[in-house]
Amino acid sequence: MHEAYEVSHLLNATVQIEAIAAYDNNLLLGTRQGHLLMYSLSMTNGNQKYELQLLRYCKNFSKKPIQQIEVIPEDNLLLCLTDNVLSTYNINGVNFPLVKTFEQTKGASLFALDNKPTTSMTGESKSLVRLCVAVRRKLQLYQGINGEFKQHLYDFTIPDVPKVMAWGQQYLCVGFKADYVLYDLSSGNPKELFPTSSSKEPTIAKYSETSFLLGRDQTSVLVEESKDAKDDTDSKKKSKEIEIKKTIKWSEAPIGVVWDKPFVLGLLSDQVIVQAVEPTLFIQTLPELTKARLMYRCKRGLIFVSSVGQVWCLSSVDVSKQIKQLLKDKQFQIAIELTSLSECTTPEEKKQRIHSIQVLYALELFASKQFALSMKEFIKLNTDPADVIRLFPELDSNKTQGEKVEVKKLKGKDLETALYALIDYLVDLRANISKSAAKPESSQTETGSQRNVAQQLELIDTTLLKCYLQTNDAFVAPLLRLNNCRLEEAEKTLQHHGKHSELIILYQTKGQHKKALELLREQAKQPDSSLEGYRGTKNYLQHLGAEHINLIFKFSDWILKEHPEEGLKIFTEDIVEVENLPRPKILDFLLREHENLVIPYLEHVIHTWNDTNSLFHDALINRYRDKITTKKANITEEELLHTKAKLLAFLEQSTHYTLERVVLHFPTDSLFEERAIALGKLGRHEQALAIYVLILGDVDRAIRYCENVSATPSDKNQDVYVILMRILMNPAQGSALDGPLANVPRHPKTSVPDLETALNILEKHADKISPLKALSVLPDSVPLSRLKHFLESALDGQLTLKRRMQVLKGLLYAEHTQVQELKHFHESKSVVINDYDVCPVCKKRFVNQSAFVRYPNGDIVHYSCKVDK
């Protein structure tokens, strides 16, 4: 059994002890006869026993029994309740001289003291005392500063005479004969708790500033004020202001209870029982305290117990001895508290001892299968995660060769529960590490490990991966996207569990794109695989980006062969990465490996992405041309016509292909219309029209060509109709077709001159044709009557032009006249400057040599002053 205290018999009194108090190593006894005795406690060197030495004995202190005494050491004051009146005395005086009597406390039966020593900014020690005196059915409140007491403006009215009282932070706890009540110090409102013991007097022990141990029959109930407690009429809110935390059981109802951290001592008949609160645990029985009825805590580890005629002291057993036994009994929490309270070591050594005990406590929690609590302790301790992971042999792959880790493997439900606790631990730890790493001044977490942040995150996430695979694999993919797992270890783990989709994510986040694509290609052929088919590879390739273009070419090849239409989307999908791929390289790749996809690719680049690069426009024309001219066996006539229509439309609409290069590569035995369009764009109208008329025999198409050309005003386009008329009138000449087209057969329609068509063109487009040039083309044999309409139209045009010129000449002459008159008007004005005129800017006179400026408003200034003006 653990021994926390030792009992020392101190005194057999010849008087009847009625009240006790103690401070430092001093003990005061108040007697029924009104005597006051003061002793000093010391320890003998020989047998390590305590003994009392009488310092003062005042037999005439009071004529009545002393009911209650307390000491305020900082002010050297003794508070004594005798004859139902409270008074203060000087504790240093020989016979405890009276300092003050609280006259208003006549009839008092009890008082409660709350002493909080403070230190001022100058280092001076001060006391801040709160005092409550029970006077019949009223509670009088006082505040004392440095020994001076001042009564509050109000008193509390209570239903009965109190038996015990204790100060809290916001409440005053009062025990009546029937029940316990908390009084709000700010408002005085009562809050009833629960009934007291039916046979014993109520007991109150202050546990902390905001909590009390209240006696009820054979138990002590730990009651705590809530932090946000406020006065409120709402009953639900009231119930939340007071919280019952714990219940401590005794073998019988205690006479008195004292809290001496970390133990609670209960005074029973002839014995004291020692228990721990956290955890609730019986510690020790201190017997043979005959008829003991009073118990008073002097300081940590020193409690005085008194009967009517005897006094004992309960002193704490050596802390190191206690801790040794507590560790043996695996009572780590109590050992931690005792270590923190001890004063026998340096702060650093104490911190190390506490840390080592906390580690033992965490390991014991784990061994007793309290996994969640164990992990919370590891978080508090900033334990190296590697040490925690070693508790799971099935997860720890970092054992060094020859290292023996004696950890019992968990199974079944225990393993599952432990893994969930480990997951919570690792997630919290990762959040802490990330926060620490985000701070500029912190480059490493405080875990006692030399690993850097990246290494710790690797260990955490790799272990989380293994945990998720055994508990909930839905979290695996999001974890892998964090890119912290160790590649080799995670790869083996995922392969072992057959998690191919997750393995792809791992490869992708680690930049192992080749491995990912090889796995995708391999799994695409497996009918039972989640990665079956080409879509996984296609999607992966679409997001690789331009820096991996060679990898894209390599692994897109099999999709382009088996699923050409879908495979082409690797290079044409509306995705940012796809649009930013190097298009010339893609074109080159398709030309070499997948020629049948060149046209669809170029059409997408030009028509969907509106690429104006002449390389693609030239290439598309060449592909159309080759497809039409080669006439492969697998191409239908309908497809050829469709391609030809697309080529014609593209030649008409596009303005970004290289004209000379396109014309140069056209065949000389076909694609005449296409050649004519290209020649027209080059401005070679005569050659284009010659093709339409002499080779194709399509005069209507030639006329439409002239109409389109004349719609765009230009010096080169003025005589296009005259050129067409000349070709119609002299088909045999054909000089425009010399060169590549010299040997091309002429259309039968062009064997004789077509005068009628030429005259029709002349009549229909008379306003766009030069009369002189047109007449020079026509033969002399044309009747004048046939040219009547053309000549009239030409004459009207010339007359209109003449009148326009005459009007314009008159307007210009009128404008010239106005300018001349304005010039004469301004030249007629004179400026007179005499010797008295001064410059308004510099205030100086004008001299003969002065250059000056005249403003429209008449002001005259020096030329050099014009800027300032």
GROMACS .gro file of C-alpha atoms in nm, residues 459-640:
model
  182
  459LEU     CA    1   0.658   0.923  -4.175
  460ILE     CA    2   0.315   1.043  -4.062
  461ASP     CA    3   0.146   1.017  -4.401
  462THR     CA    4   0.305   0.683  -4.488
  463THR     CA    5   0.176   0.542  -4.160
  464LEU     CA    6  -0.165   0.701  -4.216
  465LEU     CA    7  -0.176   0.529  -4.554
  466LYS     CA    8  -0.127   0.190  -4.389
  467CYS     CA    9  -0.390   0.271  -4.127
  468TYR     CA   10  -0.647   0.383  -4.382
  469LEU     CA   11  -0.593   0.069  -4.589
  470GLN     CA   12  -0.686  -0.137  -4.283
  471THR     CA   13  -0.974   0.081  -4.163
  472ASN     CA   14  -1.129   0.310  -4.425
  473ASP     CA   15  -0.970   0.316  -4.768
  474ALA     CA   16  -1.191   0.608  -4.880
  475PHE     CA   17  -0.933   0.838  -4.718
  476VAL     CA   18  -0.640   0.693  -4.914
  477ALA     CA   19  -0.678   0.903  -5.230
  478PRO     CA   20  -0.707   1.243  -5.049
  479LEU     CA   21  -0.404   1.150  -4.839
  480LEU     CA   22  -0.192   1.060  -5.142
  481ARG     CA   23  -0.269   1.394  -5.305
  482LEU     CA   24  -0.084   1.566  -5.018
  483ASN     CA   25   0.236   1.424  -5.172
  484ASN     CA   26   0.407   1.340  -4.840
  485CYS     CA   27   0.416   0.959  -4.844
  486ARG     CA   28   0.745   0.777  -4.898
  487LEU     CA   29   0.738   0.653  -5.255
  488GLU     CA   30   0.893   0.307  -5.222
  489GLU     CA   31   0.711   0.214  -4.903
  490ALA     CA   32   0.375   0.348  -5.017
  491GLU     CA   33   0.421   0.179  -5.355
  492LYS     CA   34   0.475  -0.164  -5.196
  493THR     CA   35   0.182  -0.116  -4.960
  494LEU     CA   36  -0.061  -0.017  -5.236
  495GLN     CA   37   0.057  -0.300  -5.460
  496HIS     CA   38   0.008  -0.545  -5.175
  497HIS     CA   39  -0.353  -0.428  -5.132
  498GLY     CA   40  -0.418  -0.415  -5.508
  499LYS     CA   41  -0.500  -0.042  -5.500
  500HIS     CA   42  -0.412   0.045  -5.859
  501SER     CA   43  -0.616   0.367  -5.881
  502GLU     CA   44  -0.452   0.498  -5.565
  503LEU     CA   45  -0.112   0.387  -5.696
  504ILE     CA   46  -0.169   0.607  -6.000
  505ILE     CA   47  -0.233   0.905  -5.769
  506LEU     CA   48   0.088   0.828  -5.578
  507TYR     CA   49   0.293   0.816  -5.899
  508GLN     CA   50   0.133   1.134  -6.024
  509THR     CA   51   0.198   1.337  -5.708
  510LYS     CA   52   0.557   1.208  -5.693
  511GLY     CA   53   0.624   1.293  -6.059
  512GLN     CA   54   0.665   0.926  -6.155
  513HIS     CA   55   0.459   0.971  -6.470
  514LYS     CA   56   0.626   0.694  -6.667
  515LYS     CA   57   0.542   0.437  -6.398
  516ALA     CA   58   0.185   0.566  -6.381
  517LEU     CA   59   0.138   0.541  -6.757
  518GLU     CA   60   0.292   0.196  -6.775
  519LEU     CA   61   0.053   0.078  -6.503
  520LEU     CA   62  -0.243   0.239  -6.682
  521ARG     CA   63  -0.148   0.070  -7.009
  522GLU     CA   64  -0.106  -0.264  -6.834
  523GLN     CA   65  -0.439  -0.236  -6.645
  524ALA     CA   66  -0.624  -0.119  -6.956
  525LYS     CA   67  -0.611  -0.475  -7.088
  526GLN     CA   68  -0.741  -0.633  -6.765
  527PRO     CA   69  -1.118  -0.689  -6.788
  528ASP     CA   70  -1.167  -0.698  -6.410
  529SER     CA   71  -0.957  -0.387  -6.338
  530SER     CA   72  -1.099  -0.054  -6.228
  531LEU     CA   73  -0.858   0.104  -6.479
  532GLU     CA   74  -0.980  -0.098  -6.778
  533GLY     CA   75  -0.992   0.089  -7.110
  534TYR     CA   76  -0.815   0.387  -7.259
  535ARG     CA   77  -0.986   0.668  -7.063
  536GLY     CA   78  -0.751   0.658  -6.765
  537THR     CA   79  -0.446   0.700  -6.987
  538LYS     CA   80  -0.616   0.966  -7.196
  539ASN     CA   81  -0.711   1.176  -6.891
  540TYR     CA   82  -0.364   1.135  -6.741
  541LEU     CA   83  -0.190   1.246  -7.060
  542GLN     CA   84  -0.418   1.546  -7.099
  543HIS     CA   85  -0.295   1.693  -6.770
  544LEU     CA   86   0.079   1.627  -6.803
  545GLY     CA   87   0.170   1.955  -6.970
  546ALA     CA   88   0.420   2.063  -7.235
  547GLU     CA   89   0.730   1.966  -7.035
  548HIS     CA   90   0.634   1.598  -7.078
  549ILE     CA   91   0.552   1.611  -7.449
  550ASN     CA   92   0.778   1.317  -7.539
  551LEU     CA   93   0.610   1.103  -7.273
  552ILE     CA   94   0.272   1.204  -7.414
  553PHE     CA   95   0.379   1.096  -7.763
  554LYS     CA   96   0.508   0.763  -7.635
  555PHE     CA   97   0.200   0.661  -7.438
  556SER     CA   98  -0.065   0.814  -7.665
  557ASP     CA   99   0.048   0.592  -7.953
  558TRP     CA  100  -0.154   0.284  -7.855
  559ILE     CA  101  -0.472   0.487  -7.798
  560LEU     CA  102  -0.435   0.668  -8.131
  561LYS     CA  103  -0.406   0.330  -8.304
  562GLU     CA  104  -0.694   0.158  -8.127
  563HIS     CA  105  -0.925   0.458  -8.067
  564PRO     CA  106  -0.808   0.730  -8.308
  565GLU     CA  107  -1.102   0.966  -8.263
  566GLU     CA  108  -1.088   0.959  -7.882
  567GLY     CA  109  -0.711   0.945  -7.881
  568LEU     CA  110  -0.690   1.269  -8.078
  569LYS     CA  111  -0.860   1.442  -7.782
  570ILE     CA  112  -0.530   1.404  -7.598
  571PHE     CA  113  -0.418   1.692  -7.822
  572THR     CA  114  -0.749   1.875  -7.882
  573GLU     CA  115  -0.949   1.872  -7.556
  574ASP     CA  116  -1.050   2.210  -7.413
  575ILE     CA  117  -0.808   2.183  -7.120
  576VAL     CA  118  -0.546   2.445  -7.037
  577GLU     CA  119  -0.260   2.194  -7.037
  578VAL     CA  120  -0.371   2.055  -7.375
  579GLU     CA  121  -0.405   2.399  -7.536
  580ASN     CA  122  -0.053   2.490  -7.420
  581LEU     CA  123   0.112   2.185  -7.577
  582PRO     CA  124   0.368   2.262  -7.854
  583ARG     CA  125   0.148   2.232  -8.165
  584PRO     CA  126   0.429   2.216  -8.425
  585LYS     CA  127   0.574   1.914  -8.243
  586ILE     CA  128   0.232   1.747  -8.232
  587LEU     CA  129   0.188   1.808  -8.605
  588ASP     CA  130   0.526   1.655  -8.674
  589PHE     CA  131   0.441   1.353  -8.454
  590LEU     CA  132   0.109   1.295  -8.629
  591LEU     CA  133   0.266   1.332  -8.974
  592ARG     CA  134   0.520   1.064  -8.884
  593GLU     CA  135   0.306   0.819  -8.687
  594HIS     CA  136  -0.064   0.887  -8.747
  595GLU     CA  137  -0.109   1.053  -9.083
  596ASN     CA  138  -0.483   0.994  -9.091
  597LEU     CA  139  -0.531   1.226  -8.790
  598VAL     CA  140  -0.341   1.523  -8.929
  599ILE     CA  141  -0.641   1.684  -9.100
  600PRO     CA  142  -0.875   1.657  -8.794
  601TYR     CA  143  -0.601   1.798  -8.573
  602LEU     CA  144  -0.527   2.091  -8.804
  603GLU     CA  145  -0.897   2.167  -8.847
  604HIS     CA  146  -0.934   2.183  -8.467
  605VAL     CA  147  -0.628   2.404  -8.424
  606ILE     CA  148  -0.741   2.648  -8.694
  607HIS     CA  149  -1.119   2.651  -8.664
  608THR     CA  150  -1.165   2.593  -8.286
  609TRP     CA  151  -0.853   2.752  -8.137
  610ASN     CA  152  -0.825   3.017  -8.414
  611ASP     CA  153  -0.451   2.964  -8.456
  612THR     CA  154  -0.312   3.203  -8.722
  613ASN     CA  155   0.025   3.035  -8.762
  614SER     CA  156   0.086   2.999  -9.137
  615LEU     CA  157   0.255   2.665  -9.073
  616PHE     CA  158  -0.079   2.505  -8.986
  617HIS     CA  159  -0.274   2.679  -9.262
  618ASP     CA  160  -0.021   2.570  -9.524
  619ALA     CA  161  -0.016   2.218  -9.382
  620LEU     CA  162  -0.395   2.187  -9.392
  621ILE     CA  163  -0.406   2.301  -9.756
  622ASN     CA  164  -0.133   2.051  -9.841
  623ARG     CA  165  -0.320   1.769  -9.663
  624TYR     CA  166  -0.642   1.853  -9.847
  625ARG     CA  167  -0.448   1.869 -10.175
  626ASP     CA  168  -0.274   1.536 -10.117
  627LYS     CA  169  -0.596   1.365 -10.018
  628ILE     CA  170  -0.768   1.485 -10.335
  629THR     CA  171  -0.484   1.413 -10.575
  630THR     CA  172  -0.366   1.076 -10.444
  631LYS     CA  173  -0.714   0.921 -10.460
  632LYS     CA  174  -0.645   0.627 -10.236
  633ALA     CA  175  -0.853   0.316 -10.278
  634ASN     CA  176  -1.020   0.348  -9.938
  635ILE     CA  177  -1.147   0.701 -10.010
  636THR     CA  178  -1.499   0.728 -10.153
  637GLU     CA  179  -1.606   0.974 -10.421
  638GLU     CA  180  -1.835   1.145 -10.175
  639GLU     CA  181  -1.545   1.194  -9.934
  640LEU     CA  182  -1.332   1.337 -10.214
   0.00000   0.00000   0.00000
